[in-house]
Amino acid sequence: MTKNLVKMKTLIVDDKLENLYLLEALLRRSGYETVSANNGAEAYELAENDNFNLIISDILMPVMDGFTLCRKCKKNDKLKNIPFIFYTATYTDAKDEEFALKLGADKFLIKPQDPDVFLNIIKDLFDKIKQNEFKPREVSNLSEEIMLTEYNYALIRKLEDKMNQTEENEKSLKEYVIKLEKSLEEKRIAEEKIIKMNAELEQIIEKKTMELQ
C-alpha cells in the first residue's frame, strides 16, 4: 500500500454514533480514509481483515472496551505496529493515561480536542509513517497478572467516579426538591393571603354598596 497522505486509512472505534460521525467528517475532509466500529470486538475483527495505518479508539464501550482492544492489538503480530490513539471523555485520570501508555498506546487524548490541534497530531503521526520515522511505543514489560490488576483498578476508579457523581446528583436533587417545596409553600401562603384580601375587599365593597342604597 502506498503510504500517501490521501490513502492513509484510519479505524475509528466508538459506541456513540455522533462521535463516529464527527471524527469521520473531520478526517475525511482532510483527505483521510476512515472505517468505523462500534466496539472493540468489531474493531479487532476489522483490523485483522484489513490494513490500517492508525487506530483511534474510545475506552468505555460495550462488548469489548478500548483497553482490551489495545492489549489484543499489541499482542497480534499483524497489528502491533499500528499507531494506537485513545480518545476518551470518561477515563481522564492521570493513572488512566499511565495505564494506557503501558498497554502500548501512542497517544492519550481527552475529548473534546480542538479540531486543528487534533488534525495536527494525526498529520504529524502520518508524516512520521511516510518517512519511516514512526516507532510504536513499547508495551510495558509487566506480567498478565499485573496488567489485569491495573486494568481492574482502572475500572474501579471509573466506578467510584460514577458513584461519586451519582451521590452528587442525588444531593443536588434533594436540594432542588427542598427549594421546590419551599417555593410551593411560599406560593400557597401568598395565595391564601390574596384570597383573604379578596374576601375582605368584597366585604368592604358590599358594605359600601349597601350604604349607598
Short mmCIF file of C-alpha atoms in Angstrom, two decimals:
data_model
loop_
_atom_site.label_atom_id
_atom_site.label_comp_id
_atom_site.label_asym_id
_atom_site.label_seq_id
_atom_site.Cartn_x
_atom_site.Cartn_y
_atom_site.Cartn_z
CA MET A 1 0.00 0.00 0.00
CA THR A 2 1.40 3.39 -0.97
CA LYS A 3 1.73 5.49 2.14
CA ASN A 4 0.33 8.57 0.55
CA LEU A 5 -1.42 11.13 2.73
CA VAL A 6 -4.71 10.74 0.86
CA LYS A 7 -4.70 6.94 1.19
CA MET A 8 -3.92 6.76 4.88
CA LYS A 9 -6.65 4.61 6.41
CA THR A 10 -7.87 5.10 9.98
CA LEU A 11 -10.02 2.75 12.05
CA ILE A 12 -12.28 4.78 14.37
CA VAL A 13 -13.80 2.97 17.36
CA ASP A 14 -16.61 4.48 19.44
CA ASP A 15 -20.01 3.29 20.61
CA LYS A 16 -21.59 6.73 20.20
CA LEU A 17 -22.70 7.41 16.62
CA GLU A 18 -22.33 11.18 16.98
CA ASN A 19 -18.67 10.76 17.96
CA LEU A 20 -18.04 8.48 14.99
CA TYR A 21 -19.73 10.94 12.66
CA LEU A 22 -17.68 13.89 13.90
CA LEU A 23 -14.36 12.08 13.59
CA GLU A 24 -15.26 10.62 10.19
CA ALA A 25 -16.23 14.04 8.87
CA LEU A 26 -13.11 15.70 10.29
CA LEU A 27 -10.68 13.13 8.91
CA ARG A 28 -12.36 12.69 5.53
CA ARG A 29 -12.40 16.44 4.93
CA SER A 30 -8.64 16.31 5.44
CA GLY A 31 -8.23 13.59 2.81
CA TYR A 32 -8.01 10.52 5.03
CA GLU A 33 -9.91 7.29 4.53
CA THR A 34 -11.89 6.03 7.53
CA VAL A 35 -13.63 2.86 8.66
CA SER A 36 -15.76 2.79 11.81
CA ALA A 37 -16.58 0.25 14.51
CA ASN A 38 -18.98 0.47 17.45
CA ASN A 39 -16.94 -1.55 19.95
CA GLY A 40 -13.58 -3.20 20.47
CA ALA A 41 -14.65 -6.65 19.29
CA GLU A 42 -15.94 -5.30 15.99
CA ALA A 43 -12.82 -3.18 15.59
CA TYR A 44 -10.47 -6.09 16.25
CA GLU A 45 -12.17 -8.21 13.59
CA LEU A 46 -11.96 -5.35 11.08
CA ALA A 47 -8.30 -4.76 11.89
CA GLU A 48 -7.42 -8.41 11.35
CA ASN A 49 -9.11 -8.45 7.94
CA ASP A 50 -7.97 -5.08 6.58
CA ASN A 51 -4.90 -2.85 6.56
CA PHE A 52 -4.99 0.28 8.70
CA ASN A 53 -2.41 2.98 9.29
CA LEU A 54 -3.96 4.20 12.53
CA ILE A 55 -6.48 3.17 15.19
CA ILE A 56 -8.34 5.84 17.18
CA SER A 57 -10.39 4.33 19.98
CA ASP A 58 -12.68 5.35 22.79
CA ILE A 59 -12.24 3.41 26.05
CA LEU A 60 -15.65 2.94 27.65
CA MET A 61 -17.59 0.72 25.22
CA PRO A 62 -19.81 -2.38 25.40
CA VAL A 63 -18.72 -5.90 24.34
CA MET A 64 -15.00 -5.01 24.39
CA ASP A 65 -13.57 -1.78 25.78
CA GLY A 66 -10.66 0.22 24.40
CA PHE A 67 -8.11 -1.03 26.94
CA THR A 68 -8.79 -4.64 25.95
CA LEU A 69 -8.71 -3.77 22.25
CA CYS A 70 -5.32 -2.10 22.61
CA ARG A 71 -3.96 -5.04 24.60
CA LYS A 72 -5.12 -7.54 21.97
CA CYS A 73 -3.75 -5.46 19.10
CA LYS A 74 -0.32 -5.17 20.72
CA LYS A 75 -0.18 -8.96 21.16
CA ASN A 76 -1.06 -9.55 17.49
CA ASP A 77 1.96 -9.66 15.14
CA LYS A 78 -0.02 -8.12 12.29
CA LEU A 79 -1.47 -5.26 14.36
CA LYS A 80 1.15 -4.48 16.99
CA ASN A 81 2.94 -1.80 14.95
CA ILE A 82 -0.20 0.16 14.04
CA PRO A 83 -0.24 3.51 15.90
CA PHE A 84 -2.93 3.43 18.57
CA ILE A 85 -4.57 6.59 19.94
CA PHE A 86 -7.01 6.66 22.83
CA TYR A 87 -9.60 9.43 22.51
CA THR A 88 -11.73 9.45 25.65
CA ALA A 89 -14.09 11.60 27.67
CA THR A 90 -14.63 9.17 30.55
CA TYR A 91 -11.19 7.87 31.52
CA THR A 92 -9.43 11.16 32.20
CA ASP A 93 -7.38 10.41 35.30
CA ALA A 94 -3.58 10.60 35.07
CA LYS A 95 -3.44 6.96 36.19
CA ASP A 96 -5.70 6.03 33.27
CA GLU A 97 -3.26 7.66 30.87
CA GLU A 98 -0.33 5.93 32.56
CA PHE A 99 -2.03 2.55 32.17
CA ALA A 100 -2.94 3.28 28.53
CA LEU A 101 0.70 4.03 27.70
CA LYS A 102 1.80 0.85 29.46
CA LEU A 103 -0.52 -1.05 27.14
CA GLY A 104 1.38 0.42 24.19
CA ALA A 105 -0.89 3.31 23.19
CA ASP A 106 0.99 6.03 21.33
CA LYS A 107 -1.27 8.91 22.36
CA PHE A 108 -3.85 9.55 25.07
CA LEU A 109 -6.19 12.40 24.14
CA ILE A 110 -9.06 13.83 26.17
CA LYS A 111 -12.31 14.71 24.41
CA PRO A 112 -13.04 17.17 23.06
CA GLN A 113 -9.91 18.33 21.26
CA ASP A 114 -9.72 21.46 19.14
CA PRO A 115 -10.15 20.20 15.54
CA ASP A 116 -6.98 21.92 14.31
CA VAL A 117 -4.93 20.57 17.20
CA PHE A 118 -6.35 17.09 16.68
CA LEU A 119 -5.62 17.13 12.94
CA ASN A 120 -2.07 18.34 13.55
CA ILE A 121 -1.48 15.36 15.84
CA ILE A 122 -2.77 12.99 13.14
CA LYS A 123 -0.77 14.71 10.39
CA ASP A 124 2.46 14.58 12.41
CA LEU A 125 1.89 10.89 13.04
CA PHE A 126 1.23 10.13 9.37
CA ASP A 127 4.24 12.21 8.31
CA LYS A 128 6.44 10.03 10.52
CA ILE A 129 4.90 6.91 8.99
CA LYS A 130 5.54 8.18 5.45
CA GLN A 131 9.15 8.97 6.32
CA ASN A 132 9.63 5.64 8.10
CA GLU A 133 10.34 7.53 11.32
CA PHE A 134 7.45 6.21 13.37
CA LYS A 135 8.38 3.88 16.22
CA PRO A 136 5.48 2.29 18.09
CA ARG A 137 5.55 2.62 21.84
CA GLU A 138 6.82 -0.50 23.54
CA VAL A 139 4.37 -2.40 25.68
CA SER A 140 5.35 -2.30 29.34
CA ASN A 141 7.15 -5.47 30.38
CA LEU A 142 4.62 -6.44 33.03
CA SER A 143 3.06 -9.81 33.71
CA GLU A 144 -0.50 -10.57 32.67
CA GLU A 145 -1.46 -10.66 36.36
CA ILE A 146 -0.14 -7.13 36.99
CA MET A 147 -1.75 -5.83 33.79
CA LEU A 148 -5.05 -7.38 34.83
CA THR A 149 -4.74 -5.84 38.29
CA GLU A 150 -4.11 -2.38 36.85
CA TYR A 151 -6.99 -2.87 34.43
CA ASN A 152 -9.28 -3.74 37.34
CA TYR A 153 -8.06 -0.70 39.26
CA ALA A 154 -8.94 1.48 36.26
CA LEU A 155 -12.45 0.02 36.23
CA ILE A 156 -12.77 0.56 39.99
CA ARG A 157 -11.68 4.20 39.64
CA LYS A 158 -14.32 4.72 36.99
CA LEU A 159 -16.96 3.00 39.13
CA GLU A 160 -16.03 5.21 42.08
CA ASP A 161 -16.28 8.28 39.85
CA LYS A 162 -19.75 7.16 38.76
CA MET A 163 -20.80 6.56 42.37
CA ASN A 164 -19.50 9.97 43.44
CA GLN A 165 -21.29 11.55 40.51
CA THR A 166 -24.48 9.71 41.48
CA GLU A 167 -24.14 10.93 45.07
CA GLU A 168 -23.62 14.49 43.84
CA ASN A 169 -26.66 14.17 41.58
CA GLU A 170 -28.75 12.81 44.45
CA LYS A 171 -27.56 15.65 46.69
CA SER A 172 -28.42 18.21 44.00
CA LEU A 173 -31.81 16.56 43.51
CA LYS A 174 -32.57 16.69 47.24
CA GLU A 175 -31.56 20.35 47.37
CA TYR A 176 -33.79 21.05 44.37
CA VAL A 177 -36.74 19.24 45.99
CA ILE A 178 -36.26 21.22 49.22
CA LYS A 179 -36.15 24.50 47.29
CA LEU A 180 -39.19 23.46 45.26
CA GLU A 181 -41.16 22.53 48.39
CA LYS A 182 -40.19 25.85 49.99
CA SER A 183 -41.21 27.73 46.86
CA LEU A 184 -44.55 25.90 46.71
CA GLU A 185 -45.20 26.63 50.40
CA GLU A 186 -44.42 30.32 49.89
CA LYS A 187 -46.73 30.33 46.87
CA ARG A 188 -49.50 28.64 48.91
CA ILE A 189 -49.17 31.22 51.71
CA ALA A 190 -49.20 34.07 49.19
CA GLU A 191 -52.32 32.64 47.51
CA GLU A 192 -54.06 32.32 50.89
CA LYS A 193 -53.24 35.97 51.64
CA ILE A 194 -54.63 37.03 48.26
CA ILE A 195 -57.82 35.01 48.83
CA LYS A 196 -58.21 36.57 52.28
CA MET A 197 -57.59 40.07 50.91
CA ASN A 198 -60.10 39.49 48.10
CA ALA A 199 -62.70 38.30 50.62
CA GLU A 200 -62.11 41.34 52.81
CA LEU A 201 -62.29 43.60 49.75
CA GLU A 202 -65.58 42.01 48.68
CA GLN A 203 -66.99 42.62 52.17
CA ILE A 204 -65.93 46.28 52.06
CA ILE A 205 -67.44 46.74 48.59
CA GLU A 206 -70.66 45.01 49.68
CA LYS A 207 -70.85 47.21 52.79
CA LYS A 208 -70.25 50.41 50.81
CA THR A 209 -72.84 49.36 48.24
CA MET A 210 -75.44 48.83 50.97
CA GLU A 211 -74.64 52.24 52.48
CA LEU A 212 -75.24 53.92 49.13
CA GLN A 213 -78.65 52.32 48.67
#
